[in-house]
Amino acid sequence: MKSYPKEQIQAYKEKNKQTGRLLIKCPDQPGIVSSVTQFLHKNEANIIESNQYTTDPQDGKFFMRIEFESSKLPEAEEELRNDFGSIADTFDMEWSLKGAYDVKKTAIFVSKELHCLRELLLEWQSGDLIADIKMVVSNHEDCKELVESFGLPFFHIPSNKDIRKQVEEKQLKLLKDYDIDLIVLARYMQILTPDFVAAHPFKIINIHHSFLPAFIGANPHKRAYDRGVKLIGATSHYVTNDLDEGPIIEQDIVRVDHRDSVNDLKKMGRSVERIVLARGVKWDLEDRLIVHENKTIVF
Amino acid sequence: MKSYPKEQIQAYKEKNKQTGRLLIKCPDQPGIVSSVTQFLHKNEANIIESNQYTTDPQDGKFFMRIEFESSKLPEAEEELRNDFGSIADTFDMEWSLKGAYDVKKTAIFVSKELHCLRELLLEWQSGDLIADIKMVVSNHEDCKELVESFGLPFFHIPSNKDIRKQVEEKQLKLLKDYDIDLIVLARYMQILTPDFVAAHPFKIINIHHSFLPAFIGANPHKRAYDRGVKLIGATSHYVTNDLDEGPIIEQDIVRVDHRDSVNDLKKMGRSVERIVLARGVKWDLEDRLIVHENKTIVF
Amino acid sequence: MKSYPKEQIQAYKEKNKQTGRLLIKCPDQPGIVSSVTQFLHKNEANIIESNQYTTDPQDGKFFMRIEFESSKLPEAEEELRNDFGSIADTFDMEWSLKGAYDVKKTAIFVSKELHCLRELLLEWQSGDLIADIKMVVSNHEDCKELVESFGLPFFHIPSNKDIRKQVEEKQLKLLKDYDIDLIVLARYMQILTPDFVAAHPFKIINIHHSFLPAFIGANPHKRAYDRGVKLIGATSHYVTNDLDEGPIIEQDIVRVDHRDSVNDLKKMGRSVERIVLARGVKWDLEDRLIVHENKTIVF
Amino acid sequence: MKSYPKEQIQAYKEKNKQTGRLLIKCPDQPGIVSSVTQFLHKNEANIIESNQYTTDPQDGKFFMRIEFESSKLPEAEEELRNDFGSIADTFDMEWSLKGAYDVKKTAIFVSKELHCLRELLLEWQSGDLIADIKMVVSNHEDCKELVESFGLPFFHIPSNKDIRKQVEEKQLKLLKDYDIDLIVLARYMQILTPDFVAAHPFKIINIHHSFLPAFIGANPHKRAYDRGVKLIGATSHYVTNDLDEGPIIEQDIVRVDHRDSVNDLKKMGRSVERIVLARGVKWDLEDRLIVHENKTIVF
């Protein structure tokens, strides 16, 4: 069992070795699509999936994601990027061009509630979440045995607000040592410092256990219960310095009723939290997300 | 077409002439159900549907709704009530016992947006919403023709904050003249005074065009757009003096994405608003709602 | 009220007078997108929305829908089409290029159940369904008053299986006289002959009151009740000669439970039927549907 | 980690040691509820949750589930049953009276696809599924390591149609040795013989990977793909001798679109299968299900 995902990731890389993904964000203007598709055509690329969006027909922003196959990949990846640079300059683009085979190195942070971690590990194990999970980090030891049963490294870094700086130093060192691309806060109950967040712009995904912006902050289920809502939700979002205010990636809800206690809400919330987080993480792993003005474009 | 609903309501009354509904709220204690069912048994009542709920096994509140058929109805309705009074006293109950044939006299208030009014009228016309609609009241004339095409009285009472008192006097007189049981605010954009609200405790249902408590107040769709949410919602609730803070009856949501403009959110919101309002109104009309501590029990 | 939608449609046409829609279906091959976007670029067109899909990276079919604004529209619509013809020939395309301002002339067929008709009329009246409704045709007179209250022509054509041929002749004449683009069967309970269907390929949309292919044929709600399903559904689809076997456009479901009688299922079904039909009709009106191998691509 | 669920189950038993559940099915007639509640009253029982349902006001079947707390439990459980027997006889009841502390001994059967097994194990491990899992049985060894990492016994019984009889003899012996109450077929791909099924009436729950009765039988996702459906589903049901025809417990669906391949449908189906199965299993474990005429009442 333990080596299964590694083999799966290898098979995925092999299968997608000629698959590239191009993400673009720029001021809208005539000729963008035409230039991009000519570039791909010239590079023997076959478009597999293409999505675009313009904020506003006039004076708007243009966004595009193209997944393509090119016989030049993976060898000429760097060359393709250089080549595309001049088009990007012409249209003043923010952009990235990467191989789908470049599976993201991922770290999962978790505290005592393990349902989100479990979901991610199982989706990963069954090959439905394509990540190169390098570590699970926790301020508690509750998940140590679980993580290690999946053959993954577990790091226990006890934390409290007095030693936050030292804790984050340890964490940052780990993230750097393993060259982490994506950090998933799978019910990690410690606040991150502005420095930590600033070091990973739109590379940290959190799950909040409410339908934001309702019940921002602590104890959302208790407050949902007190308000007598008929639906509870969960929100996955990129972390910015404003608590629970970062760009929303995905939300979903579950129906509750008057019979449900605060504990029932927590229990039912767990189902929707783990699904909303896993969905958001998958979209990031597949480079389907572009952030614009504190919102996400999901392609 | 015009007389159709009246005939339908007559047929409904005839079909349900022996159907009664008993609603109970009291401190939980042993023997309640036993006493109630003995009372019904003694009165030749056959239970059609029964629901109960206790807030807490110890020291809680007990709620019950029973729909029954009794050959003593409708003639002995008053007698049944008198008879039940002594049980009610024993257990310190708030309660009501009514005939299902006693269709609620209903007033609909509306302003310029007509989608909720239309839904209610169509559901009523097709016999899926059993109300005795006595009037539609508006501060505008946009819906006059629509309302009258359904054979219903329309009252135009222009309004603004300077003449609120006079407006409400006119409205209150109408409500009294027609002996109205239920007021539905189907996107009525005027604020009601505390006096008006206090005169109709848990008899006014409003639709709010957001998933409360998110986006309480004005312009929820604009604010939902700005926040970049992935779902928008609607909430039907009883009106109390705290704006958008009354007991929630029903909520639902619809998925949106980055392509949707504020106008799209409004358009998509209309679908869910009309459904959430109609559902809440039906439950009230069927006496399925009990209010407790600013929440609703939905039986 | 009556003239409202006509003004709305006029306003819509005015607002979209430079908006065009290009739909393409052809064998996948390199260079398609590049050629199309160059064509648009050359014609001063700004892409508003673009969707594409390929059935299979190798040896597949390619589908595309582009909505664009061009200052050459509406005057040069014919010229644009001629111009595009040579690209279309190169890539062996099935295609259409039309103005969004070319609102589809629509006929609605209905029998005795009116919920779907009502939904379409209300969505149309509130400007959320952009159709030029030319007529409502029925084999009964139940909806006559309703239809005429919306200011629309109503045609009563009684029908039974013995006079099917004569009935369809009358209907075909009407459809031809009004140059109808789209026929909506809004719970029209007569079977159409193969000739009638063949004369309107993928121009007839039907609503079936089950989640196809479950409960194909008659009495789906009775059969759903007997089977004890926990969800019931509805399906809108294009009509082909195989009963209930045409390309599915949209489906949705609603939860039911053991307490629901066959009549309850019918009632709950009505809510989902009208929504599923309206959604499908809107997509067709916006040219969002491409049929391929008895399936629909929904852009 | 391994001993966690056992402690949890112990804690659950301790917490619910005075909680009983009464299930009743009998011909409807006056006086049932009254007699039952008097019985409970006499036995110092406090009703926590009560549900009832009558198929038809006249000449129907009556169903009831009551969850109660009584200081006489668990000691006088047998005495309560004896006591209730005379009421049951009077009303010709099928019934059961059990302690909630009597956690069901459960066996899970699985083949090569493990997503449903994983869901059950994780829900069980987090205390959201209260079962006493005695064994996991498989005709393959794929899940051995997974099962044992949860501290549970795994039995590998290879199977094929030639040795079905011997295989079932082994299985039946295991089920008998461990006194199993509930068998869950979590994607177990072997057909059970009529004898095996007959030995466990309404004690075997299966998950079918379609929205029954659509796509009954093999390869539902391939057939759903070919038909071009817009939703796919899953169904949990009790197993009877008619393949996929047993009483439906729960169903749910997930939206798909034209871009989704057969493999995508399988992947998306897995999410809904595991949830639909887990929900059905929980309801059985909580004695919320009564079977009547090939349907389930879910209380």
XYZ file of N, CA and C in Angstrom, chain A residues 163-251:
267
model
N 5.634 31.133 21.462
C 6.799 30.661 20.694
C 6.520 30.667 19.190
N 5.533 31.481 18.779
C 5.122 31.473 17.370
C 6.308 31.693 16.430
N 7.164 32.618 16.800
C 8.288 32.948 15.926
C 9.207 31.735 15.705
N 9.564 31.092 16.812
C 10.428 29.922 16.692
C 9.752 28.796 15.883
N 8.461 28.611 16.156
C 7.703 27.574 15.447
C 7.738 27.827 13.949
N 7.468 29.078 13.588
C 7.431 29.372 12.151
C 8.818 29.261 11.518
N 9.835 29.564 12.278
C 11.181 29.374 11.735
C 11.427 27.917 11.369
N 11.027 27.046 12.288
C 11.162 25.607 11.995
C 10.358 25.206 10.763
N 9.118 25.729 10.723
C 8.243 25.379 9.594
C 8.830 25.898 8.279
N 9.286 27.150 8.303
C 9.822 27.753 7.086
C 11.044 26.986 6.590
N 11.873 26.547 7.531
C 13.041 25.762 7.132
C 12.621 24.467 6.415
N 11.646 23.788 7.016
C 11.133 22.556 6.398
C 10.599 22.818 4.986
N 9.772 23.872 4.870
C 9.158 24.195 3.580
C 10.220 24.484 2.537
N 11.272 25.150 2.994
C 12.352 25.484 2.069
C 13.185 24.257 1.703
N 13.501 23.466 2.725
C 14.289 22.252 2.472
C 13.621 21.352 1.439
N 12.290 21.278 1.517
C 11.563 20.369 0.615
C 11.035 21.095 -0.625
N 11.350 22.402 -0.715
C 10.972 23.164 -1.905
C 9.456 23.089 -2.184
N 8.678 23.343 -1.135
C 7.220 23.154 -1.172
C 6.537 24.186 -2.079
N 5.596 23.703 -2.898
C 4.829 24.571 -3.796
C 3.484 24.988 -3.211
N 2.914 24.139 -2.376
C 1.553 24.364 -1.892
C 1.419 23.920 -0.436
N 0.852 24.802 0.377
C 0.612 24.484 1.793
C -0.889 24.405 2.018
N -1.341 23.278 2.548
C -2.774 23.100 2.803
C -3.017 23.106 4.306
N -3.824 24.059 4.765
C -4.188 24.102 6.176
C -5.472 23.283 6.354
N -5.280 22.036 6.754
C -6.401 21.098 6.842
C -6.911 21.087 8.282
N -7.542 22.203 8.675
C -7.967 22.422 10.067
C -6.742 22.579 10.980
N -5.870 23.505 10.580
C -4.713 23.877 11.397
C -5.119 25.098 12.202
N -5.135 24.963 13.525
C -5.790 25.952 14.354
C -4.848 27.012 14.937
N -3.704 27.215 14.307
C -2.782 28.261 14.740
C -2.828 29.410 13.744
N -2.733 30.628 14.258
C -2.697 31.786 13.358
C -1.296 31.943 12.786
N -1.223 32.199 11.485
C 0.068 32.411 10.827
C 0.426 33.892 10.878
N 1.688 34.180 11.030
C 2.114 35.587 11.065
C 2.094 36.181 9.658
N 1.993 37.512 9.581
C 2.057 38.180 8.268
C 3.318 37.806 7.487
N 4.423 37.618 8.161
C 5.659 37.244 7.467
C 5.527 35.892 6.787
N 4.968 34.953 7.529
C 4.789 33.610 6.978
C 3.892 33.656 5.741
N 2.786 34.373 5.886
C 1.837 34.467 4.772
C 2.481 35.168 3.571
N 3.164 36.270 3.842
C 3.774 37.054 2.757
C 4.799 36.236 1.980
N 5.397 35.259 2.666
C 6.411 34.426 1.999
C 5.792 33.409 1.033
N 4.451 33.254 1.084
C 3.787 32.233 0.247
C 2.518 32.799 -0.382
N 2.667 33.789 -1.263
C 1.478 34.450 -1.810
C 0.633 33.483 -2.641
N -0.638 33.326 -2.250
C -1.572 32.432 -2.939
C -1.019 31.011 -3.088
N -0.269 30.616 -2.064
C 0.238 29.240 -2.031
C -0.223 28.530 -0.761
N -1.092 29.196 0.007
C -1.635 28.568 1.213
C -3.150 28.490 1.060
N -3.691 27.296 1.157
C -5.142 27.107 1.094
C -5.642 26.703 2.471
N -6.675 27.378 2.923
C -7.275 27.084 4.224
C -8.712 26.620 4.037
N -9.207 25.848 4.996
C -10.627 25.512 5.025
C -11.253 26.229 6.226
N -12.291 27.015 5.960
C -13.013 27.641 7.075
C -14.349 26.935 7.223
N -14.713 26.631 8.459
C -15.896 25.799 8.690
C -17.185 26.608 8.778
N -17.326 27.553 7.831
C -18.618 28.224 7.655
C -18.724 28.689 6.218
N -19.916 29.102 5.866
C -20.191 29.671 4.557
C -19.816 31.151 4.619
N -18.562 31.468 4.361
C -18.097 32.860 4.449
C -18.860 33.738 3.472
N -19.135 35.011 3.818
C -18.690 35.713 5.016
C -19.579 35.529 6.237
N -20.500 34.596 6.220
C -21.258 34.341 7.443
C -20.353 33.642 8.453
N -20.452 34.036 9.703
C -19.732 33.380 10.792
C -18.225 33.352 10.566
N -17.709 34.479 10.157
C -16.272 34.680 10.104
C -15.741 34.525 11.535
N -14.515 34.019 11.662
C -13.917 33.909 12.993
C -14.210 32.593 13.686
N -14.182 32.620 15.006
C -14.227 31.378 15.787
C -15.646 30.862 16.004
N -15.729 29.571 16.302
C -16.992 28.920 16.691
C -18.158 29.115 15.741
N -17.940 28.958 14.462
C -19.047 29.196 13.530
C -20.247 28.284 13.759
N -20.019 27.038 14.172
C -21.160 26.131 14.322
C -22.031 26.539 15.498
N -21.400 26.955 16.566
C -22.174 27.445 17.715
C -23.010 28.655 17.314
N -22.414 29.553 16.555
C -23.132 30.760 16.160
C -24.211 30.444 15.113
N -23.944 29.491 14.240
C -24.959 29.069 13.272
C -26.152 28.461 14.009
N -25.850 27.655 15.027
C -26.908 27.048 15.837
C -27.738 28.137 16.520
N -27.053 29.098 17.122
C -27.768 30.169 17.838
C -28.643 30.985 16.887
N -28.167 31.171 15.665
C -28.943 31.971 14.710
C -30.094 31.183 14.095
N -30.032 29.858 14.224
C -31.117 29.044 13.676
C -31.106 28.939 12.163
N -29.921 28.885 11.557
C -29.854 28.761 10.096
C -30.334 27.384 9.654
N -30.723 27.271 8.398
C -31.236 26.010 7.868
C -30.213 25.320 6.969
N -29.111 25.985 6.716
C -28.007 25.404 5.952
C -26.708 25.788 6.656
N -25.745 24.890 6.703
C -24.404 25.281 7.135
C -23.444 24.993 5.989
N -22.293 25.664 6.019
C -21.405 25.544 4.875
C -19.947 25.443 5.259
N -19.134 25.438 4.228
C -17.690 25.461 4.405
C -17.094 26.207 3.222
N -15.922 26.773 3.446
C -15.285 27.628 2.441
C -13.806 27.313 2.364
N -13.300 26.982 1.188
C -11.847 26.901 1.040
C -11.371 28.177 0.364
N -10.262 28.720 0.842
C -9.800 30.018 0.337
C -8.293 30.135 0.478
N -7.717 30.979 -0.361
C -6.302 31.306 -0.179
C -6.158 32.173 1.059
N -5.032 31.986 1.750
C -4.804 32.744 2.973
C -4.088 34.048 2.651
N -4.662 35.146 3.124
C -3.997 36.440 3.070
C -3.909 36.945 4.506
N -3.422 38.153 4.670
C -3.236 38.610 6.050
C -4.525 38.931 6.784
N -5.619 39.101 6.026
C -6.889 39.338 6.696
C -7.567 38.010 6.977
N -7.736 37.728 8.232
C -8.321 36.455 8.678
C -9.627 36.146 7.949
N -9.700 35.013 7.307
C -10.916 34.540 6.619
C -11.379 35.494 5.515
N -10.480 36.362 5.046
C -10.869 37.354 4.043
C -10.196 37.120 2.696
N -9.399 36.066 2.593
C -8.689 35.797 1.339
C -9.630 35.341 0.233
N -9.122 35.265 -1.004
C -9.952 34.886 -2.154
C -10.599 33.512 -1.975
N -11.897 33.460 -2.104
C -12.651 32.214 -1.942
C -12.429 31.315 -3.154
N -12.113 30.058 -2.909
C -11.919 29.094 -3.996
C -13.186 28.282 -4.225
N -13.746 27.765 -3.148
C -14.919 26.903 -3.284
C -15.747 26.959 -2.012
N -17.053 26.791 -2.177
C -17.969 26.745 -1.034
C -19.024 25.687 -1.309
